[in-house]
């Protein structure tokens, strides 16, 4: 999925092909007779070349990173938040010691900002030349036409991400659903196995949800489910994945060192759930049945196998609870 604060080239997959961007910058280079045409993505760290025309005289190839403190025309554009045209830097004292002028020999720069649909800056589309230029207004309009094509793709990326989020998240709790969990967890597993990380699966079953719904109404049941999702989200790290995978079942893929870490996490989540309950007078006592298992990086398993194993642990635990409990009356808590 696309994180607008991360580099586009680091995304797992994109709804568009960047080959089209590469073709566009190549066409611009031919039309402007320029040695360097680039699409930069810019953030607080610096600028990364996403696409550029591929020739030996262009120092900016895809994946080339320029730190934010480096002197870059595109960094000036990002600060100005508007188009920038420098026809002849060699004739302007402001640019004589500029890094791109002094080191790369670029004396002409024409760039336009690229924006996400929200208006947030994505980066820039720019043309650099080693000889002075005198671009006419129609050249500016031509570059803006190419900008519109790129920004249309950025809009498509955002729309696709929103659609994926609708498909992969649980509407009630806002965390991932079963499909979303499987999709993201498989990717996380492959990374964990590649780098030798220990990981674990923790499984929560909200006790007596059926009784809560019958005695206090479905709204209270929904509030209980949301409370458990909130408790999990507050205690998990950004690298972990939480999901509602059934009507009253929740799971989380977590990165830990040992089984004891899983048990401590389960305790913290139950404590957080108790705290949320205390803050809401109308909510009945909330308990969970928990299963957790730690896996080594070399474990021959997948998400479905892990869910099946830990689900069986929870099922056995709930059977023992049912034998010990005749019935629970929640009506006095309403």
Tab-separated table of C-alpha atoms in Angstrom:
chain	number	residue	atom	x	y	z
A	1	UNK	CA	0.000	0.000	0.000
A	2	UNK	CA	1.070	3.574	-0.652
A	3	UNK	CA	2.316	5.666	2.242
A	4	UNK	CA	2.510	9.270	1.081
A	5	UNK	CA	5.276	9.919	3.604
A	6	UNK	CA	7.424	7.089	2.201
A	7	UNK	CA	9.184	6.705	-1.118
A	8	UNK	CA	7.057	5.596	-4.033
A	9	UNK	CA	9.793	3.213	-5.181
A	10	UNK	CA	9.527	1.367	-1.829
A	11	UNK	CA	5.818	0.562	-2.282
A	12	UNK	CA	4.989	-3.161	-2.425
A	13	UNK	CA	2.880	-2.616	-5.507
A	14	UNK	CA	1.450	0.296	-7.471
A	15	UNK	CA	-1.865	0.535	-9.354
A	16	UNK	CA	-0.044	2.176	-12.267
A	17	UNK	CA	3.057	1.324	-14.254
A	18	UNK	CA	5.979	3.690	-13.838
A	19	UNK	CA	7.064	2.675	-17.348
A	20	UNK	CA	4.584	5.267	-18.597
A	21	UNK	CA	6.351	7.952	-16.554
A	22	UNK	CA	9.677	6.867	-18.002
A	23	UNK	CA	8.282	7.140	-21.525
A	24	UNK	CA	6.965	10.628	-20.765
A	25	UNK	CA	10.273	11.951	-19.438
A	26	UNK	CA	12.034	10.466	-22.460
A	27	UNK	CA	9.601	12.257	-24.756
A	28	UNK	CA	10.086	15.548	-22.873
A	29	UNK	CA	13.865	15.190	-23.184
A	30	UNK	CA	13.523	14.779	-26.952
A	31	UNK	CA	11.098	17.687	-27.343
A	32	UNK	CA	13.232	20.061	-25.253
A	33	UNK	CA	16.572	18.655	-26.484
A	34	UNK	CA	17.571	18.413	-22.825
A	35	UNK	CA	20.186	16.075	-21.319
A	36	UNK	CA	18.256	15.623	-18.069
A	37	UNK	CA	14.529	15.330	-17.356
A	38	UNK	CA	13.502	13.989	-13.957
A	39	UNK	CA	10.534	13.233	-11.769
A	40	UNK	CA	11.621	13.866	-8.178
A	41	UNK	CA	9.724	12.851	-5.066
A	42	UNK	CA	10.566	15.228	-2.220
A	43	UNK	CA	9.997	14.958	1.527
A	44	UNK	CA	11.706	16.042	4.753
A	45	UNK	CA	14.625	13.679	4.094
A	46	UNK	CA	15.428	14.960	0.624
A	47	UNK	CA	14.590	14.066	-2.964
A	48	UNK	CA	14.516	10.711	-4.734
A	49	UNK	CA	14.547	10.276	-8.505
A	50	UNK	CA	11.451	8.244	-9.394
A	51	UNK	CA	11.949	8.369	-13.155
A	52	UNK	CA	14.321	10.076	-15.593
A	53	UNK	CA	15.499	9.875	-19.160
A	54	UNK	CA	18.128	7.182	-19.410
A	55	UNK	CA	21.338	8.499	-20.902
A	56	UNK	CA	24.953	8.677	-19.773
A	57	UNK	CA	24.988	12.467	-19.496
A	58	UNK	CA	22.150	12.478	-16.952
A	59	UNK	CA	23.511	12.066	-13.399
A	60	UNK	CA	20.003	11.531	-12.044
A	61	UNK	CA	18.935	7.928	-12.567
A	62	UNK	CA	15.927	6.248	-10.877
A	63	UNK	CA	16.683	5.526	-7.232
A	64	UNK	CA	19.246	8.339	-6.944
A	65	UNK	CA	18.792	10.080	-3.575
A	66	UNK	CA	19.759	13.679	-2.818
A	67	UNK	CA	19.664	14.701	0.891
A	68	UNK	CA	17.580	17.738	1.826
A	69	UNK	CA	20.594	19.843	2.804
A	70	UNK	CA	22.100	19.467	-0.680
A	71	UNK	CA	21.748	22.378	-3.078
A	72	UNK	CA	19.160	21.262	-5.598
A	73	UNK	CA	16.999	23.402	-7.854
A	74	UNK	CA	14.075	21.121	-7.004
A	75	UNK	CA	14.590	21.807	-3.294
A	76	UNK	CA	14.279	25.525	-4.021
A	77	UNK	CA	11.083	24.792	-5.963
A	78	UNK	CA	9.722	22.783	-3.014
A	79	UNK	CA	10.303	25.755	-0.700
A	80	UNK	CA	8.720	28.198	-3.155
A	81	UNK	CA	5.809	25.798	-3.805
A	82	UNK	CA	5.526	27.032	-7.390
A	83	UNK	CA	7.183	26.628	-10.775
A	84	UNK	CA	10.788	27.728	-11.107
A	85	UNK	CA	12.629	28.786	-14.241
A	86	UNK	CA	16.326	29.645	-14.240
A	87	UNK	CA	17.304	30.366	-17.881
A	88	UNK	CA	21.012	30.988	-17.228
A	89	UNK	CA	22.439	30.343	-13.776
A	90	UNK	CA	25.939	31.277	-14.957
A	91	UNK	CA	24.760	34.864	-15.429
A	92	UNK	CA	23.217	35.103	-11.956
A	93	UNK	CA	25.444	35.483	-8.885
A	94	UNK	CA	22.836	33.722	-6.715
A	95	UNK	CA	23.475	30.418	-8.486
A	96	UNK	CA	27.215	30.460	-9.231
A	97	UNK	CA	28.138	28.296	-6.215
A	98	UNK	CA	24.990	26.203	-6.458
A	99	UNK	CA	25.850	22.490	-6.327
A	100	UNK	CA	24.129	21.535	-9.583
A	101	UNK	CA	25.805	24.437	-11.375
A	102	UNK	CA	29.301	24.021	-9.930
A	103	UNK	CA	29.477	20.216	-9.932
A	104	UNK	CA	27.108	18.972	-12.652
A	105	UNK	CA	27.389	21.914	-15.019
A	106	UNK	CA	23.655	22.551	-15.244
A	107	UNK	CA	22.942	26.224	-15.934
A	108	UNK	CA	19.269	26.020	-16.957
A	109	UNK	CA	16.386	24.663	-14.906
A	110	UNK	CA	12.665	24.546	-15.567
A	111	UNK	CA	10.525	22.763	-13.005
A	112	UNK	CA	6.881	22.490	-12.005
A	113	UNK	CA	5.586	21.120	-8.694
A	114	UNK	CA	3.742	17.800	-8.606
A	115	UNK	CA	0.976	17.413	-6.029
A	116	UNK	CA	-1.146	14.691	-4.505
A	117	UNK	CA	-4.926	15.221	-4.881
A	118	UNK	CA	-4.969	16.704	-1.352
A	119	UNK	CA	-2.649	19.491	-2.489
A	120	UNK	CA	0.284	18.065	-0.533
A	121	UNK	CA	3.543	18.329	-2.455
A	122	UNK	CA	4.701	15.095	-4.082
A	123	UNK	CA	7.779	16.501	-5.788
A	124	UNK	CA	8.641	18.028	-9.132
A	125	UNK	CA	8.925	17.450	-12.852
A	126	UNK	CA	11.999	19.248	-14.106
A	127	UNK	CA	14.211	19.861	-17.126
A	128	UNK	CA	17.915	20.605	-16.708
A	129	UNK	CA	20.332	21.753	-19.395
A	130	UNK	CA	24.029	22.581	-19.548
A	131	UNK	CA	23.487	25.521	-21.897
A	132	UNK	CA	21.358	28.643	-21.315
A	133	UNK	CA	17.757	28.398	-22.535
A	134	UNK	CA	15.005	30.762	-23.576
A	135	UNK	CA	11.817	28.725	-23.331
A	136	UNK	CA	8.731	30.313	-24.862
A	137	UNK	CA	5.322	30.248	-23.076
A	138	UNK	CA	4.177	27.248	-25.137
A	139	UNK	CA	7.012	25.197	-23.611
A	140	UNK	CA	5.687	25.980	-20.146
A	141	UNK	CA	2.209	24.876	-21.216
A	142	UNK	CA	3.613	21.682	-22.692
A	143	UNK	CA	5.371	20.814	-19.439
A	144	UNK	CA	2.165	21.515	-17.498
A	145	UNK	CA	0.332	19.087	-19.782
A	146	UNK	CA	2.780	16.354	-18.803
A	147	UNK	CA	2.373	17.399	-15.170
A	148	UNK	CA	-1.391	16.867	-15.471
A	149	UNK	CA	-0.794	13.315	-16.732
A	150	UNK	CA	1.458	12.500	-13.777
A	151	UNK	CA	-0.905	14.072	-11.234
A	152	UNK	CA	-3.748	12.075	-12.769
A	153	UNK	CA	-1.768	8.927	-11.974
A	154	UNK	CA	-1.160	10.153	-8.409
A	155	UNK	CA	-4.914	10.627	-8.055
A	156	UNK	CA	-5.477	7.107	-9.381
A	157	UNK	CA	-3.049	5.750	-6.782
A	158	UNK	CA	-4.958	7.432	-3.953
A	159	UNK	CA	-8.338	6.251	-5.258
A	160	UNK	CA	-7.027	2.708	-5.591
A	161	UNK	CA	-5.658	2.818	-2.054
A	162	UNK	CA	-8.991	4.052	-0.691
A	163	UNK	CA	-10.776	1.207	-2.497
A	164	UNK	CA	-8.297	-1.318	-1.097
A	165	UNK	CA	-8.806	0.037	2.407
A	166	UNK	CA	-12.572	-0.344	2.018
A	167	UNK	CA	-12.040	-3.941	0.891
A	168	UNK	CA	-9.448	-4.876	3.517
A	169	UNK	CA	-10.778	-3.162	6.655
A	170	UNK	CA	-13.589	-3.973	9.052
A	171	UNK	CA	-16.243	-1.264	8.904
A	172	UNK	CA	-17.253	-1.518	12.572
A	173	UNK	CA	-13.833	-1.468	14.244
A	174	UNK	CA	-11.673	0.265	11.632
A	175	UNK	CA	-8.931	-2.384	11.826
A	176	UNK	CA	-8.226	-4.959	9.122
A	177	UNK	CA	-10.715	-7.694	8.272
A	178	UNK	CA	-9.768	-11.322	7.631
A	179	UNK	CA	-8.844	-10.712	3.993
A	180	UNK	CA	-6.805	-7.652	4.893
A	181	UNK	CA	-5.027	-9.586	7.629
A	182	UNK	CA	-4.130	-12.456	5.313
A	183	UNK	CA	-2.873	-10.088	2.612
A	184	UNK	CA	-0.645	-7.994	4.878
A	185	UNK	CA	0.420	-10.793	7.214
A	186	UNK	CA	1.742	-12.956	4.367
A	187	UNK	CA	3.933	-10.059	3.258
A	188	UNK	CA	5.138	-9.437	6.832
A	189	UNK	CA	5.897	-13.159	7.230
A	190	UNK	CA	8.046	-13.230	4.118
A	191	UNK	CA	10.031	-10.251	5.424
A	192	UNK	CA	10.412	-11.842	8.883
A	193	UNK	CA	11.669	-15.115	7.416
A	194	UNK	CA	14.067	-13.308	5.097
A	195	UNK	CA	15.682	-11.334	7.925
A	196	UNK	CA	15.493	-14.015	10.612
A	197	UNK	CA	12.942	-12.288	12.849
A	198	UNK	CA	10.934	-14.181	15.455
A	199	UNK	CA	7.193	-13.557	15.220
A	200	UNK	CA	3.998	-14.674	16.861
A	201	UNK	CA	0.254	-14.867	16.457
A	202	UNK	CA	-2.048	-13.797	19.258
A	203	UNK	CA	-5.752	-14.612	19.042
A	204	UNK	CA	-8.567	-13.035	21.087
A	205	UNK	CA	-12.131	-14.287	21.344
A	206	UNK	CA	-14.495	-11.852	23.075
A	207	UNK	CA	-16.340	-13.913	25.689
A	208	UNK	CA	-20.145	-14.082	25.779
A	209	UNK	CA	-20.813	-11.679	22.900
A	210	UNK	CA	-24.027	-13.544	22.088
A	211	UNK	CA	-25.311	-13.042	25.650
A	212	UNK	CA	-24.336	-9.358	25.598
A	213	UNK	CA	-26.258	-8.850	22.347
A	214	UNK	CA	-29.331	-10.689	23.660
A	215	UNK	CA	-29.471	-9.042	27.085
A	216	UNK	CA	-28.172	-5.522	26.386
A	217	UNK	CA	-28.745	-5.124	22.662
A	218	UNK	CA	-26.532	-5.191	19.555
A	219	UNK	CA	-25.313	-1.616	20.086
A	220	UNK	CA	-23.660	-2.652	23.340
A	221	UNK	CA	-22.200	-5.672	21.570
A	222	UNK	CA	-20.783	-3.408	18.862
A	223	UNK	CA	-19.304	-1.138	21.527
A	224	UNK	CA	-17.639	-4.164	23.127
A	225	UNK	CA	-16.081	-5.187	19.803
A	226	UNK	CA	-14.850	-1.648	19.208
A	227	UNK	CA	-13.378	-1.566	22.719
A	228	UNK	CA	-11.338	-4.721	22.084
A	229	UNK	CA	-10.101	-3.350	18.752
A	230	UNK	CA	-9.123	-0.111	20.512
A	231	UNK	CA	-7.297	-1.995	23.267
A	232	UNK	CA	-5.331	-4.019	20.727
A	233	UNK	CA	-4.429	-1.018	18.580
A	234	UNK	CA	-3.211	0.969	21.579
A	235	UNK	CA	-0.846	-1.773	22.763
A	236	UNK	CA	0.494	-2.997	19.422
A	237	UNK	CA	3.387	-1.411	17.562
A	238	UNK	CA	3.217	0.056	14.072
A	239	UNK	CA	4.994	-3.015	12.694
A	240	UNK	CA	2.281	-5.343	14.072
A	241	UNK	CA	-0.989	-6.136	12.296
A	242	UNK	CA	-4.343	-6.315	14.107
A	243	UNK	CA	-7.563	-7.592	12.559
A	244	UNK	CA	-11.109	-8.654	13.299
A	245	UNK	CA	-11.257	-12.039	11.601
A	246	UNK	CA	-14.687	-13.232	12.756
A	247	UNK	CA	-17.805	-11.995	14.514
A	248	UNK	CA	-16.120	-12.034	17.949
A	249	UNK	CA	-12.614	-13.106	16.956
A	250	UNK	CA	-9.527	-10.918	16.667
A	251	UNK	CA	-5.948	-11.714	15.720
A	252	UNK	CA	-2.621	-9.915	15.662
A	253	UNK	CA	0.653	-10.789	13.993
A	254	UNK	CA	3.391	-9.428	16.224
A	255	UNK	CA	7.174	-9.381	16.209
A	256	UNK	CA	8.594	-10.682	19.494
A	257	UNK	CA	11.654	-12.422	20.900
A	258	UNK	CA	10.030	-15.193	22.912
A	259	UNK	CA	6.727	-16.716	24.040
A	260	UNK	CA	6.802	-14.708	27.270
A	261	UNK	CA	6.546	-11.503	25.236
A	262	UNK	CA	3.275	-12.780	23.759
A	263	UNK	CA	1.851	-13.528	27.190
A	264	UNK	CA	2.825	-10.098	28.512
A	265	UNK	CA	1.206	-8.459	25.489
A	266	UNK	CA	-2.037	-10.376	26.079
A	267	UNK	CA	-2.068	-9.191	29.702
A	268	UNK	CA	-1.532	-5.557	28.665
A	269	UNK	CA	-4.359	-5.735	26.135
A	270	UNK	CA	-6.777	-7.215	28.702
A	271	UNK	CA	-5.795	-4.478	31.192
A	272	UNK	CA	-6.400	-1.836	28.540
A	273	UNK	CA	-9.772	-3.418	27.791
A	274	UNK	CA	-10.661	-3.256	31.501
A	275	UNK	CA	-9.659	0.417	31.577
A	276	UNK	CA	-11.864	1.211	28.579
A	277	UNK	CA	-14.763	-0.592	30.269
A	278	UNK	CA	-14.285	1.485	33.443
A	279	UNK	CA	-14.536	4.666	31.375
A	280	UNK	CA	-17.898	3.574	29.955
A	281	UNK	CA	-20.486	3.010	32.679
A	282	UNK	CA	-23.007	1.248	30.442
A	283	UNK	CA	-20.575	-1.433	29.283
A	284	UNK	CA	-20.620	-4.859	30.994
A	285	UNK	CA	-17.464	-6.638	32.188
A	286	UNK	CA	-15.420	-7.679	29.157
A	287	UNK	CA	-13.201	-10.742	29.158
A	288	UNK	CA	-11.410	-12.601	26.412
A	289	UNK	CA	-10.187	-16.086	25.677
A	290	UNK	CA	-6.640	-15.828	24.394
A	291	UNK	CA	-4.347	-18.076	22.421
A	292	UNK	CA	-0.797	-17.178	21.481
A	293	UNK	CA	2.084	-18.941	19.810
A	294	UNK	CA	5.611	-17.864	18.982
A	295	UNK	CA	7.301	-18.944	15.743
A	296	UNK	CA	10.940	-18.977	14.705
A	297	UNK	CA	12.022	-17.444	11.405
A	298	UNK	CA	12.703	-20.880	9.931
A	299	UNK	CA	9.239	-22.235	10.826
A	300	UNK	CA	7.507	-23.967	7.930
A	301	UNK	CA	4.149	-22.238	8.290
A	302	UNK	CA	1.832	-19.684	6.745
A	303	UNK	CA	-0.933	-17.387	7.960
A	304	UNK	CA	-3.738	-19.930	7.520
A	305	UNK	CA	-1.844	-22.627	9.437
A	306	UNK	CA	-1.041	-20.200	12.225
A	307	UNK	CA	-4.664	-19.089	12.522
A	308	UNK	CA	-5.809	-22.707	12.617
A	309	UNK	CA	-3.322	-23.638	15.353
A	310	UNK	CA	-4.087	-20.708	17.626
A	311	UNK	CA	-7.837	-20.918	16.968
A	312	UNK	CA	-7.725	-24.505	18.245
A	313	UNK	CA	-6.015	-23.305	21.423
A	314	UNK	CA	-8.756	-20.716	21.996
A	315	UNK	CA	-11.515	-23.234	21.248
A	316	UNK	CA	-10.181	-25.632	23.893
A	317	UNK	CA	-9.938	-22.775	26.402
A	318	UNK	CA	-13.526	-21.665	25.755
A	319	UNK	CA	-14.768	-25.234	26.182
A	320	UNK	CA	-13.198	-25.322	29.640
A	321	UNK	CA	-14.814	-21.969	30.477
A	322	UNK	CA	-18.245	-23.218	29.402
A	323	UNK	CA	-17.940	-26.245	31.674
A	324	UNK	CA	-17.160	-23.923	34.576
A	325	UNK	CA	-19.933	-21.409	33.831
A	326	UNK	CA	-23.652	-22.174	33.919
A	327	UNK	CA	-24.733	-18.766	32.634
A	328	UNK	CA	-23.943	-15.088	32.836
A	329	UNK	CA	-26.515	-12.366	33.477
A	330	UNK	CA	-25.482	-8.978	32.063
A	331	UNK	CA	-28.835	-7.257	32.579
A	332	UNK	CA	-27.773	-5.844	35.962
A	333	UNK	CA	-24.951	-3.924	34.247
A	334	UNK	CA	-27.277	-2.009	31.915
